[in-house]
Amino acid sequence: MRLILLGPPGAGKGTQAQRIVEKYGIPQLSTGDMLRAAVAAKTEVGLKAEALMRDGKLVPDSVVNAIISERLDADDCKGGFILDGFPRTLIQADATEAMMKEKGIDLSAVISIEVDDKILADRVSGRYTCANCGAGYHDVNLKPKVEGVCDRCGSTHFKRRPDDTRETVVTRLSAYYRETSPLIGYYYAKGKLKTVDGMADIDKVSAEVDRILAGL
Ligand code: ADP
Ligand code: ADP
Ligand code: ZN
């Protein structure tokens, strides 16, 4: 299964990707996570990306295309993968198609998670993750079962992203509408687009995603 998850910041891409990973054992390839790792490691890519990410602007296509092309060659992608947050521009979408053609693999589906703009600031500003295992949480919508303790790994350390502020959501949403939303039409025209109602609670969204995956 080779999937793309599409949706504005805070739609629930990462949350659903983590659940697909657990169920289907295919890796989640998040360009956001990879870029944050590059920033933390102060690599050349990280230094280029840091200020753009903090301001909610997109990192250049050539940078993310190269990261994904290399990542797709790893052994753990042989049985499939979930692209989370990539492609995000038409140039990236064309590059994805070219990469997959060259590697001799097909895209199974693109799942677009649809949500109202007005809830995105709440989703993004309440988001935090386990600093140890990366499990995702939310201040209101998804708290750990025991307060302050990660459900998955038991860690008591959590972190928030520097770009998850109400102010950056505005810039990020503009980038989404300008650069990413055209991909909905792009994949619809290719017969790959599936949509889910991202306003439903997390389990309901997962059930919808499961139904789509079962039909592939
Ligand atoms: P994305 O990867 O699309 O930016 P996330 O999966 O990180 O979004 O979700 C953003 C925040 O919203 C997280 O804190 C997550 O726990 C929460 N969340 C995700 N899906 C839902 C949902 N269907 N209903 C309510 N909250 C959700
Ligand atoms: P979200 O989950 O809120 O949609 P991500 O973690 O996917 O956010 O991305 C965080 C930031 O990393 C983006 O605002 C952007 O600066 C950069 N980024 C991630 N993926 C891409 C991409 N495919 N193209 C360009 N920039 C990207
Ligand atoms: Zn954890």
Coordinates of C-alpha atoms and ligand atoms in Angstrom, one line a residue:
M1 CA 0.0 0.0 0.0
R2 CA 1.4 3.4 -1.1
L3 CA -0.6 6.2 0.4
I4 CA -0.5 10.0 0.4
L5 CA -2.3 11.9 3.3
L6 CA -3.4 15.3 2.3
G7 CA -4.9 18.1 4.4
P8 CA -4.3 21.4 6.0
P9 CA -2.1 21.8 9.1
G10 CA -3.9 20.2 12.1
A11 CA -6.3 18.1 9.9
G12 CA -5.2 14.9 11.5
K13 CA -2.7 13.5 9.0
G14 CA 0.0 12.5 11.6
T15 CA -2.6 11.1 13.9
Q16 CA -4.1 8.8 11.2
A17 CA -0.7 8.0 9.8
Q18 CA 0.4 6.7 13.3
R19 CA -2.7 4.4 13.4
I20 CA -2.0 3.1 9.8
V21 CA 1.6 2.3 10.9
E22 CA 0.3 0.3 13.8
K23 CA -2.3 -1.6 11.8
Y24 CA -0.5 -2.2 8.5
G25 CA 3.2 -2.1 9.5
I26 CA 4.2 0.3 6.8
P27 CA 6.3 3.4 7.6
Q28 CA 5.1 7.0 8.0
L29 CA 7.3 9.3 5.9
S30 CA 6.7 12.8 7.3
T31 CA 8.7 15.5 5.7
G32 CA 7.9 17.7 8.7
D33 CA 9.5 15.2 11.1
M34 CA 12.5 14.7 8.8
L35 CA 13.0 18.5 8.5
R36 CA 12.7 18.9 12.3
A37 CA 15.3 16.2 12.7
A38 CA 17.6 18.0 10.3
V39 CA 17.1 21.3 12.2
A40 CA 17.9 19.6 15.5
A41 CA 21.1 18.0 14.0
K42 CA 22.0 21.4 12.4
T43 CA 22.7 19.8 9.0
E44 CA 22.9 21.9 5.8
V45 CA 19.2 21.2 5.1
G46 CA 18.3 22.0 8.7
L47 CA 20.0 25.4 8.6
K48 CA 18.2 26.2 5.3
A49 CA 14.8 25.1 6.6
E50 CA 14.8 26.4 10.2
A51 CA 13.6 30.0 9.7
L52 CA 11.1 29.1 6.9
M53 CA 9.5 26.5 9.2
R54 CA 9.3 28.8 12.2
D55 CA 7.5 31.3 10.0
G56 CA 5.1 28.7 8.6
K57 CA 6.5 29.0 5.0
L58 CA 7.2 26.1 2.7
V59 CA 10.8 24.7 2.4
P60 CA 12.0 24.7 -1.3
D61 CA 10.7 21.8 -3.5
S62 CA 14.2 20.7 -4.4
V63 CA 15.1 20.1 -0.8
V64 CA 12.1 18.0 0.1
N65 CA 12.0 16.1 -3.2
A66 CA 15.6 15.0 -2.6
I67 CA 14.8 13.9 0.9
I68 CA 11.8 11.8 -0.1
S69 CA 13.5 10.3 -3.2
E70 CA 16.3 9.0 -1.0
R71 CA 14.0 7.8 1.7
L72 CA 11.8 5.7 -0.7
D73 CA 14.9 3.6 -1.5
A74 CA 15.2 2.3 2.0
D75 CA 14.3 -1.3 2.7
D76 CA 11.4 -0.6 5.0
C77 CA 9.5 1.1 2.1
K78 CA 9.5 -2.0 0.0
G79 CA 6.2 -3.2 1.3
G80 CA 4.6 0.2 1.1
F81 CA 4.6 3.6 2.9
I82 CA 2.5 6.6 3.9
L83 CA 3.5 10.0 2.7
D84 CA 2.4 12.5 5.4
G85 CA 2.8 16.2 4.5
F86 CA 4.4 15.4 1.1
P87 CA 3.7 16.3 -1.7
R88 CA 2.6 19.8 -0.8
T89 CA 3.0 21.6 -4.2
L90 CA 2.2 20.7 -7.8
I91 CA 5.9 20.6 -8.5
Q92 CA 6.3 18.0 -5.6
A93 CA 3.4 16.0 -7.0
D94 CA 4.9 15.8 -10.4
A95 CA 8.3 14.9 -8.8
T96 CA 6.5 12.1 -6.8
E97 CA 5.0 10.7 -10.0
A98 CA 8.4 10.8 -11.8
M99 CA 10.1 9.2 -8.8
M100 CA 7.6 6.4 -8.5
K101 CA 7.7 5.7 -12.2
E102 CA 11.5 5.5 -12.1
K103 CA 11.4 3.2 -9.1
G104 CA 8.6 1.0 -10.8
I105 CA 6.0 1.5 -8.1
D106 CA 2.3 2.7 -8.1
L107 CA 0.4 5.0 -5.9
S108 CA -2.6 3.2 -4.2
A109 CA -4.6 6.2 -3.1
V110 CA -4.6 9.8 -1.8
I111 CA -6.6 10.4 1.3
S112 CA -7.7 14.0 1.8
I113 CA -8.8 14.8 5.3
E114 CA -11.4 17.6 5.2
V115 CA -11.9 20.0 8.1
D116 CA -13.3 23.5 8.6
D117 CA -10.6 26.2 8.8
K118 CA -12.0 27.6 12.0
I119 CA -11.0 24.6 14.1
L120 CA -7.4 24.4 12.8
A121 CA -6.0 27.0 15.2
D122 CA -7.4 25.0 18.2
R123 CA -6.1 21.7 16.8
V124 CA -2.6 23.1 16.2
S125 CA -2.2 25.2 19.3
G126 CA -3.3 22.3 21.5
R127 CA -1.0 19.7 19.9
Y128 CA 1.9 18.1 21.7
T129 CA 3.9 14.9 21.3
C130 CA 5.8 12.4 23.5
A131 CA 9.4 13.5 23.5
N132 CA 10.5 9.8 23.6
C133 CA 8.3 7.9 21.1
G134 CA 6.6 10.7 19.2
A135 CA 3.0 9.7 20.1
G136 CA 0.6 12.6 19.4
Y137 CA -1.7 14.2 21.9
H138 CA -4.0 17.2 22.3
D139 CA -4.7 19.4 25.4
V140 CA -8.4 18.9 25.0
N141 CA -9.2 16.3 22.3
L142 CA -6.7 13.5 23.1
K143 CA -5.1 13.4 26.5
P144 CA -3.0 10.6 27.8
K145 CA -5.0 8.1 30.0
V146 CA -2.9 9.0 33.0
E147 CA -2.1 12.7 33.0
G148 CA 1.5 13.5 32.2
V149 CA 2.3 9.9 31.2
C150 CA 2.6 8.7 27.6
D151 CA 0.1 5.9 26.9
R152 CA 2.5 4.2 24.5
C153 CA 5.9 4.3 26.2
G154 CA 5.4 5.6 29.7
S155 CA 7.6 8.6 29.3
T156 CA 6.8 11.8 31.2
H157 CA 8.5 14.1 28.8
F158 CA 6.5 15.9 26.1
K159 CA 7.2 18.6 23.6
R160 CA 5.5 21.2 21.5
R161 CA 6.5 22.6 18.1
P162 CA 7.8 26.1 17.9
D163 CA 5.6 26.7 14.8
D164 CA 2.4 25.5 16.5
T165 CA 1.1 29.0 17.4
R166 CA -2.2 30.6 16.5
E167 CA -0.2 33.3 14.6
T168 CA 1.6 30.8 12.3
V169 CA -1.6 28.9 11.5
V170 CA -2.6 31.9 9.3
T171 CA 0.5 31.7 7.2
R172 CA 0.4 28.0 7.1
L173 CA -3.2 28.0 6.0
S174 CA -2.4 30.5 3.2
A175 CA 0.4 28.2 2.0
Y176 CA -2.0 25.3 2.1
Y177 CA -4.6 27.1 -0.1
R178 CA -2.1 28.6 -2.5
E179 CA 0.2 25.6 -2.9
T180 CA -1.3 22.4 -1.6
S181 CA -5.1 22.5 -2.2
P182 CA -4.6 22.3 -6.0
L183 CA -3.4 18.7 -5.4
I184 CA -7.0 17.8 -4.6
G185 CA -7.9 18.4 -8.2
Y186 CA -4.7 16.9 -9.4
Y187 CA -5.3 13.6 -7.8
Y188 CA -9.1 13.6 -8.4
A189 CA -8.3 13.8 -12.1
K190 CA -6.0 10.8 -11.8
G191 CA -8.7 8.8 -10.1
K192 CA -6.7 8.5 -6.9
L193 CA -8.6 10.8 -4.5
K194 CA -10.5 9.6 -1.5
T195 CA -11.9 12.0 1.1
V196 CA -12.7 11.6 4.8
D197 CA -14.6 13.8 7.2
G198 CA -11.9 15.1 9.5
M199 CA -14.3 16.9 11.7
A200 CA -15.5 13.5 13.2
D201 CA -13.8 12.2 16.3
I202 CA -10.5 10.4 15.9
D203 CA -11.8 6.9 16.0
K204 CA -14.5 7.7 13.5
V205 CA -12.0 9.1 11.1
S206 CA -9.8 6.0 11.6
A207 CA -12.8 3.8 10.8
E208 CA -13.4 5.8 7.6
V209 CA -9.8 5.4 6.6
D210 CA -9.9 1.7 7.3
R211 CA -12.9 1.3 5.1
I212 CA -11.0 3.0 2.3
L213 CA -7.9 0.9 2.8
A214 CA -10.0 -2.3 2.8
G215 CA -11.4 -1.3 -0.6
L216 CA -8.0 -0.8 -2.3
Ligands
ADP1 P1 -1.6 17.1 11.0 O1 -0.5 16.0 11.0 O2 -2.5 17.0 9.9 O3 -1.0 18.5 11.1 P2 -2.2 16.0 13.7 O4 -2.5 14.6 13.3 O5 -0.9 16.3 14.3 O6 -2.4 17.0 12.3 O7 -3.4 16.6 14.6 C1 -3.4 17.9 15.1 C2 -3.9 17.9 16.5 O8 -5.3 17.6 16.5 C3 -3.3 16.8 17.4 O9 -3.1 17.4 18.7 C4 -4.3 15.7 17.4 O10 -4.3 15.0 18.7 C5 -5.6 16.4 17.2 N1 -6.5 15.6 16.3 C6 -6.2 14.9 15.3 N2 -7.4 14.4 14.7 C7 -8.4 14.8 15.4 C8 -9.9 14.7 15.3 N3 -10.4 13.9 14.4 N4 -10.6 15.3 16.3 C9 -10.0 16.0 17.2 N5 -8.7 16.2 17.4 C10 -7.9 15.6 16.5
ADP2 P1 1.6 20.0 9.7 O1 1.6 18.6 10.3 O2 1.1 21.0 10.7 O3 0.9 20.1 8.4 P2 4.4 19.5 9.1 O4 5.0 18.9 10.2 O5 3.9 18.6 7.9 O6 3.1 20.4 9.5 O7 5.3 20.6 8.4 C1 5.9 21.6 9.2 C2 6.7 22.6 8.3 O8 7.7 21.9 7.6 C3 5.9 23.3 7.2 O9 5.2 24.4 7.7 C4 7.0 23.6 6.2 O10 7.7 24.7 6.6 C5 7.9 22.4 6.3 N1 7.5 21.3 5.4 C6 7.0 20.0 5.7 N2 6.8 19.3 4.6 C7 7.0 20.1 3.5 C8 6.9 20.0 2.1 N3 6.5 18.8 1.6 N4 7.3 21.0 1.3 C9 7.7 22.2 1.9 N5 7.8 22.4 3.2 C10 7.5 21.4 4.0
ZN3 ZN 5.8 7.9 24.3

